[in-house]
Short mmCIF file of C-alpha atoms in Angstrom, two decimals:
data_model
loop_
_atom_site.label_atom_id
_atom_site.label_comp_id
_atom_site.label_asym_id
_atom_site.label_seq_id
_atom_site.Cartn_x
_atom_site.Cartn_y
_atom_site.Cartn_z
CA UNK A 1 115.69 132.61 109.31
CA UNK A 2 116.09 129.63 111.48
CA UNK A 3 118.96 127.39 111.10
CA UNK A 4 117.45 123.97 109.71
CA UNK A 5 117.99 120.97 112.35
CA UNK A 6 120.53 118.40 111.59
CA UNK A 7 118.40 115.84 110.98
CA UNK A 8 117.61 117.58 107.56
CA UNK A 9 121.69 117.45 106.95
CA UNK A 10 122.00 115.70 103.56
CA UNK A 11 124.80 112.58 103.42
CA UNK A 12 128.04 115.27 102.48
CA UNK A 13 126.37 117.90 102.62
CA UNK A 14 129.24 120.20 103.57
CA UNK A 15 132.06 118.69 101.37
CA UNK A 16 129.07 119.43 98.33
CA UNK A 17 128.57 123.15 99.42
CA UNK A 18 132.89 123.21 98.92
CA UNK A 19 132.51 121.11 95.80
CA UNK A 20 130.03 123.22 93.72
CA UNK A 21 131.37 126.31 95.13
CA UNK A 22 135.18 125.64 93.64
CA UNK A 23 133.10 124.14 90.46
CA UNK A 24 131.88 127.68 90.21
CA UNK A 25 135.27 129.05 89.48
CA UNK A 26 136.23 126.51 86.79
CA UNK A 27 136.43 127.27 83.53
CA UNK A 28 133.92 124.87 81.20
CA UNK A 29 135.94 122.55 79.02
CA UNK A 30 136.10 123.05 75.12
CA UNK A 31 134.33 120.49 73.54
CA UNK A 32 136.70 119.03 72.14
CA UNK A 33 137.99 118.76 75.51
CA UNK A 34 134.48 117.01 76.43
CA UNK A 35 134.32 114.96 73.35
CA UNK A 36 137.81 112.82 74.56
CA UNK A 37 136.16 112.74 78.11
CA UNK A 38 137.95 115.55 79.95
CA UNK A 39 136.80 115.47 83.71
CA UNK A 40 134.61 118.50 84.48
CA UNK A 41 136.30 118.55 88.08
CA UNK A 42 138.49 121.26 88.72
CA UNK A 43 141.66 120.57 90.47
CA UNK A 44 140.85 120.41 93.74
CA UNK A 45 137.40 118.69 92.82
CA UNK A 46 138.28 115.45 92.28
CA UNK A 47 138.90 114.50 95.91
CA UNK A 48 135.72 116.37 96.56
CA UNK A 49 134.12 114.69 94.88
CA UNK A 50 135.28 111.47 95.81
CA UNK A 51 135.01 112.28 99.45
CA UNK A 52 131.14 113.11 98.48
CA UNK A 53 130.71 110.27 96.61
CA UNK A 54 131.94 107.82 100.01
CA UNK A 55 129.68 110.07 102.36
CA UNK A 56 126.80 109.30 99.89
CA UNK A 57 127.31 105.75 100.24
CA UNK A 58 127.93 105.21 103.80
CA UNK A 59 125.11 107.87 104.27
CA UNK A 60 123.03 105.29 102.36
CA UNK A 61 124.20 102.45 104.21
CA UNK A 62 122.80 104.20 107.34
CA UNK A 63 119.31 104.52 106.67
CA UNK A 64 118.76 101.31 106.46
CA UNK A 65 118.64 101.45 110.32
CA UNK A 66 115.92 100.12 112.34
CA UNK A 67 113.58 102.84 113.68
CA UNK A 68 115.22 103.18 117.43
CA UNK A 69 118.24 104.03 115.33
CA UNK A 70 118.95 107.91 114.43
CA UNK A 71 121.10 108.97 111.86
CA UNK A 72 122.80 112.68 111.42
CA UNK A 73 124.69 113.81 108.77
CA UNK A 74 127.67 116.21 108.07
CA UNK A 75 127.57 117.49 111.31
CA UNK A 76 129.19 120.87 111.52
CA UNK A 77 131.88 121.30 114.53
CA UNK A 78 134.08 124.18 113.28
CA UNK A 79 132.58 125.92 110.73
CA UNK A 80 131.29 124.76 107.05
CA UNK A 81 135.08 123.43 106.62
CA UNK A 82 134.89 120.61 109.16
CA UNK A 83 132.49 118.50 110.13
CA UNK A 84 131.27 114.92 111.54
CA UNK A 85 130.70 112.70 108.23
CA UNK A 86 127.86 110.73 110.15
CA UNK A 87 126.55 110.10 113.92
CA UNK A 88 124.65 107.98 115.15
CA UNK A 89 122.36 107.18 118.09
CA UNK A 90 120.66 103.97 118.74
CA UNK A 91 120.31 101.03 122.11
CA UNK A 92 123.78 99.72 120.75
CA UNK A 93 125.19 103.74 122.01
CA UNK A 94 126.38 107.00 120.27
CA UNK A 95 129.11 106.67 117.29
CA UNK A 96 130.89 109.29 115.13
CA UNK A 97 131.31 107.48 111.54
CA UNK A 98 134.27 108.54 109.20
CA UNK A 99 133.60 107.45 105.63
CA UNK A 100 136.37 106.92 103.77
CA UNK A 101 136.69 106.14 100.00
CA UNK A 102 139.91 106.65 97.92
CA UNK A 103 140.73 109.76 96.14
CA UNK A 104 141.78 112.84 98.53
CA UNK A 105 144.36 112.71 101.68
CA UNK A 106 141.64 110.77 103.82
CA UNK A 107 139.73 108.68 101.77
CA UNK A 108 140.88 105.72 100.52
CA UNK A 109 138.77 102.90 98.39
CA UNK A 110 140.91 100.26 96.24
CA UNK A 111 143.83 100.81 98.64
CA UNK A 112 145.21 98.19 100.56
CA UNK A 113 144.33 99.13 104.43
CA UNK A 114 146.90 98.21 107.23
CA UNK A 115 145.70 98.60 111.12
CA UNK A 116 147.71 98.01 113.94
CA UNK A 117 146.90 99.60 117.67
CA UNK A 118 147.91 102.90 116.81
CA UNK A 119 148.93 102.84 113.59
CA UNK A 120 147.40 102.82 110.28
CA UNK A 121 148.44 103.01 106.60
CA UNK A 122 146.77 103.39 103.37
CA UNK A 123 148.96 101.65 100.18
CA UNK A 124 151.72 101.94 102.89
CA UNK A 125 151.74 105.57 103.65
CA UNK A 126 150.98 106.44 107.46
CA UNK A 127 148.03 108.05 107.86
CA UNK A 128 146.28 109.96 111.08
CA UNK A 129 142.64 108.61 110.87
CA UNK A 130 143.15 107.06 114.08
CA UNK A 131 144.22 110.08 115.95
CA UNK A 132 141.21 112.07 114.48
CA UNK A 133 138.61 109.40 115.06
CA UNK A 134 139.42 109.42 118.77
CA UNK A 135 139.66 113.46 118.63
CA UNK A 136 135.98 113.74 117.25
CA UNK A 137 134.62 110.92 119.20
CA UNK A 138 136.19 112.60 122.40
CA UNK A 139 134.90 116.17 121.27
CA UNK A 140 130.85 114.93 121.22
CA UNK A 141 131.44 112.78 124.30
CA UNK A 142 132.47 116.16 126.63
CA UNK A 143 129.65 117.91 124.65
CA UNK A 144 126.64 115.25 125.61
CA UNK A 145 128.01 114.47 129.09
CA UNK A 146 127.70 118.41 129.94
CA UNK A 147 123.74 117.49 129.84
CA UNK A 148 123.81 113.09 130.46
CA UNK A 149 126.70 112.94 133.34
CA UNK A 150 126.53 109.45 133.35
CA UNK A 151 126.50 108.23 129.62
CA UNK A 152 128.22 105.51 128.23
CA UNK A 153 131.41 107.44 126.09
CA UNK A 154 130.87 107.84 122.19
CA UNK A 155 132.69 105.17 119.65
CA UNK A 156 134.90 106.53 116.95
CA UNK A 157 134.39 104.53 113.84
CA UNK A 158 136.44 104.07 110.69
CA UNK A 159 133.90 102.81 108.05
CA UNK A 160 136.11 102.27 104.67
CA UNK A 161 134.13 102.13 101.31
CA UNK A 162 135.28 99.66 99.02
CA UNK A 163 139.00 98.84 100.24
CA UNK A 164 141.15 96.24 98.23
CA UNK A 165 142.45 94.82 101.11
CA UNK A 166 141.61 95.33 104.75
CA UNK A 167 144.01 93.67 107.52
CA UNK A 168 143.88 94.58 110.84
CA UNK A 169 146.82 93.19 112.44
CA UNK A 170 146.50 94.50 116.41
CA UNK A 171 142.65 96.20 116.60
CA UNK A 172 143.13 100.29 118.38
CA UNK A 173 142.05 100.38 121.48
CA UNK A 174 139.19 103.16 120.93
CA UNK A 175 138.73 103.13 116.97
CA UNK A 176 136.19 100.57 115.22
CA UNK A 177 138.03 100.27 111.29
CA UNK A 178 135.43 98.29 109.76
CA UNK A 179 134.31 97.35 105.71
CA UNK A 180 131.44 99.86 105.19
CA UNK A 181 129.15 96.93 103.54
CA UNK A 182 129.44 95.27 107.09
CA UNK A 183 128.76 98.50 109.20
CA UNK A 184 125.08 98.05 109.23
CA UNK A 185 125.10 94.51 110.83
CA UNK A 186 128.01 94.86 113.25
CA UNK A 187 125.84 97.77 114.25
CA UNK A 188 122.50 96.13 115.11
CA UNK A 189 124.69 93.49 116.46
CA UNK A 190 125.72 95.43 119.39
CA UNK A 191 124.65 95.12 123.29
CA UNK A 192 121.95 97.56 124.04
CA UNK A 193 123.71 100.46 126.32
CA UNK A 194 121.32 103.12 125.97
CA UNK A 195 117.31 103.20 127.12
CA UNK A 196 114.74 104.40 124.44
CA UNK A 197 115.05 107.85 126.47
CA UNK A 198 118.28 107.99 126.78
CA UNK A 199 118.66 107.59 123.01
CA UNK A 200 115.76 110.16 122.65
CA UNK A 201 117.27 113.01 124.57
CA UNK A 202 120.78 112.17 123.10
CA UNK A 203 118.89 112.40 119.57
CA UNK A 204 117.38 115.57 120.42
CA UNK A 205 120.60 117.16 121.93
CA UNK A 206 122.40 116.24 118.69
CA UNK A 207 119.65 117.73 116.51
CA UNK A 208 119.48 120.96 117.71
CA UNK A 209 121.51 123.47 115.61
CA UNK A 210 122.41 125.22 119.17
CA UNK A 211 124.00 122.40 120.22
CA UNK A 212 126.65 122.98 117.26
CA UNK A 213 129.12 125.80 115.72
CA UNK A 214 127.28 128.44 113.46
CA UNK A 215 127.29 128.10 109.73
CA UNK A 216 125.78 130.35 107.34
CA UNK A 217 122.40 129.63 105.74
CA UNK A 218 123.56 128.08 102.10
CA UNK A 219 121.57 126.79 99.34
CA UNK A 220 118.59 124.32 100.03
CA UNK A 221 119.50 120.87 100.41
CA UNK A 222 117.66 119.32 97.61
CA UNK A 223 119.08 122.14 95.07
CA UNK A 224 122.52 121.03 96.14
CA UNK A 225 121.53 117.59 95.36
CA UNK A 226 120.56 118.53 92.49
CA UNK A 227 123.00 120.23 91.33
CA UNK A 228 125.16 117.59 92.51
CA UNK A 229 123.20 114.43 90.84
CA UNK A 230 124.02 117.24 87.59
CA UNK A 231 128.11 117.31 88.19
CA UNK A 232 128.40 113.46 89.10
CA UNK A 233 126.34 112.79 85.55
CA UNK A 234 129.25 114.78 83.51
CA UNK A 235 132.14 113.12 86.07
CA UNK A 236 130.41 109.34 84.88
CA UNK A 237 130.01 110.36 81.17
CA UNK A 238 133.36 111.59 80.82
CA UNK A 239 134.68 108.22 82.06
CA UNK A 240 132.76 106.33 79.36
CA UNK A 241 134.16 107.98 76.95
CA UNK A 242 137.87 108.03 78.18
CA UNK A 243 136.99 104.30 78.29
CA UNK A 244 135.13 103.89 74.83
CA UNK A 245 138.36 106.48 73.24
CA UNK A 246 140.94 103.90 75.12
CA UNK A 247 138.93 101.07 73.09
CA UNK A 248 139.21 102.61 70.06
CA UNK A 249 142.87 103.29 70.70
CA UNK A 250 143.38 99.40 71.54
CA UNK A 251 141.53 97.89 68.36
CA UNK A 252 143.30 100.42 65.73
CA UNK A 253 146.27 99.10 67.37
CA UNK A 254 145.31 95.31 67.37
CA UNK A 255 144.11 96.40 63.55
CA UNK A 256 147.41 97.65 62.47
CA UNK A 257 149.51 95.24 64.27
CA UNK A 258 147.12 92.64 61.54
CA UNK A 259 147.43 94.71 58.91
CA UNK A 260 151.43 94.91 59.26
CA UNK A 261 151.66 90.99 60.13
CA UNK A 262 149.36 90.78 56.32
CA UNK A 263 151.60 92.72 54.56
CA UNK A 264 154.86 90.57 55.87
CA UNK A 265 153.16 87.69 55.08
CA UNK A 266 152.46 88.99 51.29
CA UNK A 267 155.98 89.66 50.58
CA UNK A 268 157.64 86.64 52.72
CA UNK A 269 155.70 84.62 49.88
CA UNK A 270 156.41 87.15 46.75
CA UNK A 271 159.87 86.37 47.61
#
């Protein structure tokens, strides 16, 4: 069977293949683990499935595109277990997009975000996002100048979903760290670079699955998806009810703190 093109690459496509597969060796909670909102995630899912849910959204973002833009997704460079989150081609040039959300080593939303030249650091810890940004960026530059000699060099971005705080003290010489909510317009914003051909044979280049390292054929697409849209329902549900269980928790507490204030009150004036 024919490998499918990678413009029919779903939005985390590869980190949802890893997700569902580890889901498939986790035991199902008891219910009475599900009735006090135990997460269904296994314990390596949860920054799966956070890292999903920040591909999704960026992924999103994306589409919103005009036309002369195209937009890949999960673009597989070694194997199923690595891959491009997005890339895009359009007149303002080629760009490899990192989404990054918080919950795993990588991805980190509601963190404070430090940037310096060549440093950055998520809720103060170092981190090498910078380092890998340029790596990829580098990796499908020597890959699309073996066919386009003279094309303009790709741009490593950093597109971070939902940071608390994002300062970027000195900006990195090669690395765009941008708010994902203003990728979209910085993007449009650009100078054109790249003719409507250019971007054409650069899309078609990137959309061949030749072009690319091997994976095996997995499930369809829109069954992952679905299966997906499934998981993240449980993940959400469980979370209202940790939250409706902590409410109960807080008004017994506010009820017995009353209750115990009553009962001083009753025998401060017996006695």
């Amino acid at each position: 069977m024919d490998s499918p093109t990678m413009r029919q690459r779903l939005p985390a496509q590869s980190v949802i293949e890893q997700l569902l597969h580890e889901q498939g060796r986790t035991p199902p909670l008891s219910w009475l683990a599900r009735l006090f909102g135990g997460s269904p995630l296994g314990v390596d899912g949860r920054p799966r499935y956070l890292v999903a849910k920040g591909e999704i959204t960026v992924g999103a973002l994306l589409e919103a595109l005009p036309p002369e833009w195209t937009v890949f997704h999960a673009i597989p460079v070694a194997g199923r277990n690595s891959d491009i989150d997005h890339l895009v081609v359009g007149p303002g040039g080629i760009f490899t997009i990192d989404s990054t959300c918080h919950g795993g080593s990588t991805r980190h939303g509601g963190a404070d975000v430090w940037v310096g030249k060549r440093v950055m650091l998520v809720a103060g810890q170092k981190v090498p996002h910078l380092r890998n940004s340029e790596f990829e960026a580098e990796r499908v530059t020597n890959l699309v100048r073996e066919r386009m000699p003279l094309l303009t060099p790709v741009q490593p971005v950093i597109a971070l979903v939902d940071p608390r705080r994002l300062t970027i003290v000195d900006r990195p010489e090669q690395v765009k760290v941008i708010d994902a909510q203003d990728l979209l317009r910085w993007l449009v914003k650009l100078h054109p670079v790249l003719s409507a051909g250019e971007v054409q044979e650069v899309s078609d280049l990137v959309d061949s699955p030749a072009t690319w390292c091997p994976i095996e054929q997995a499930a369809a697409a829109d069954d992952l998806m679905d299966r997906f849209t499934v998981l993240d329902g449980q993940v959400r549900s469980a979370g209202v009810r940790r939250v409706l269980w902590a409410l109960v928790g807080a008004a017994t507490a506010i009820g017995g703190t009353i209750s115990l204030l009553h009962a001083l009150e009753v025998i401060r004036l017996a006695g």
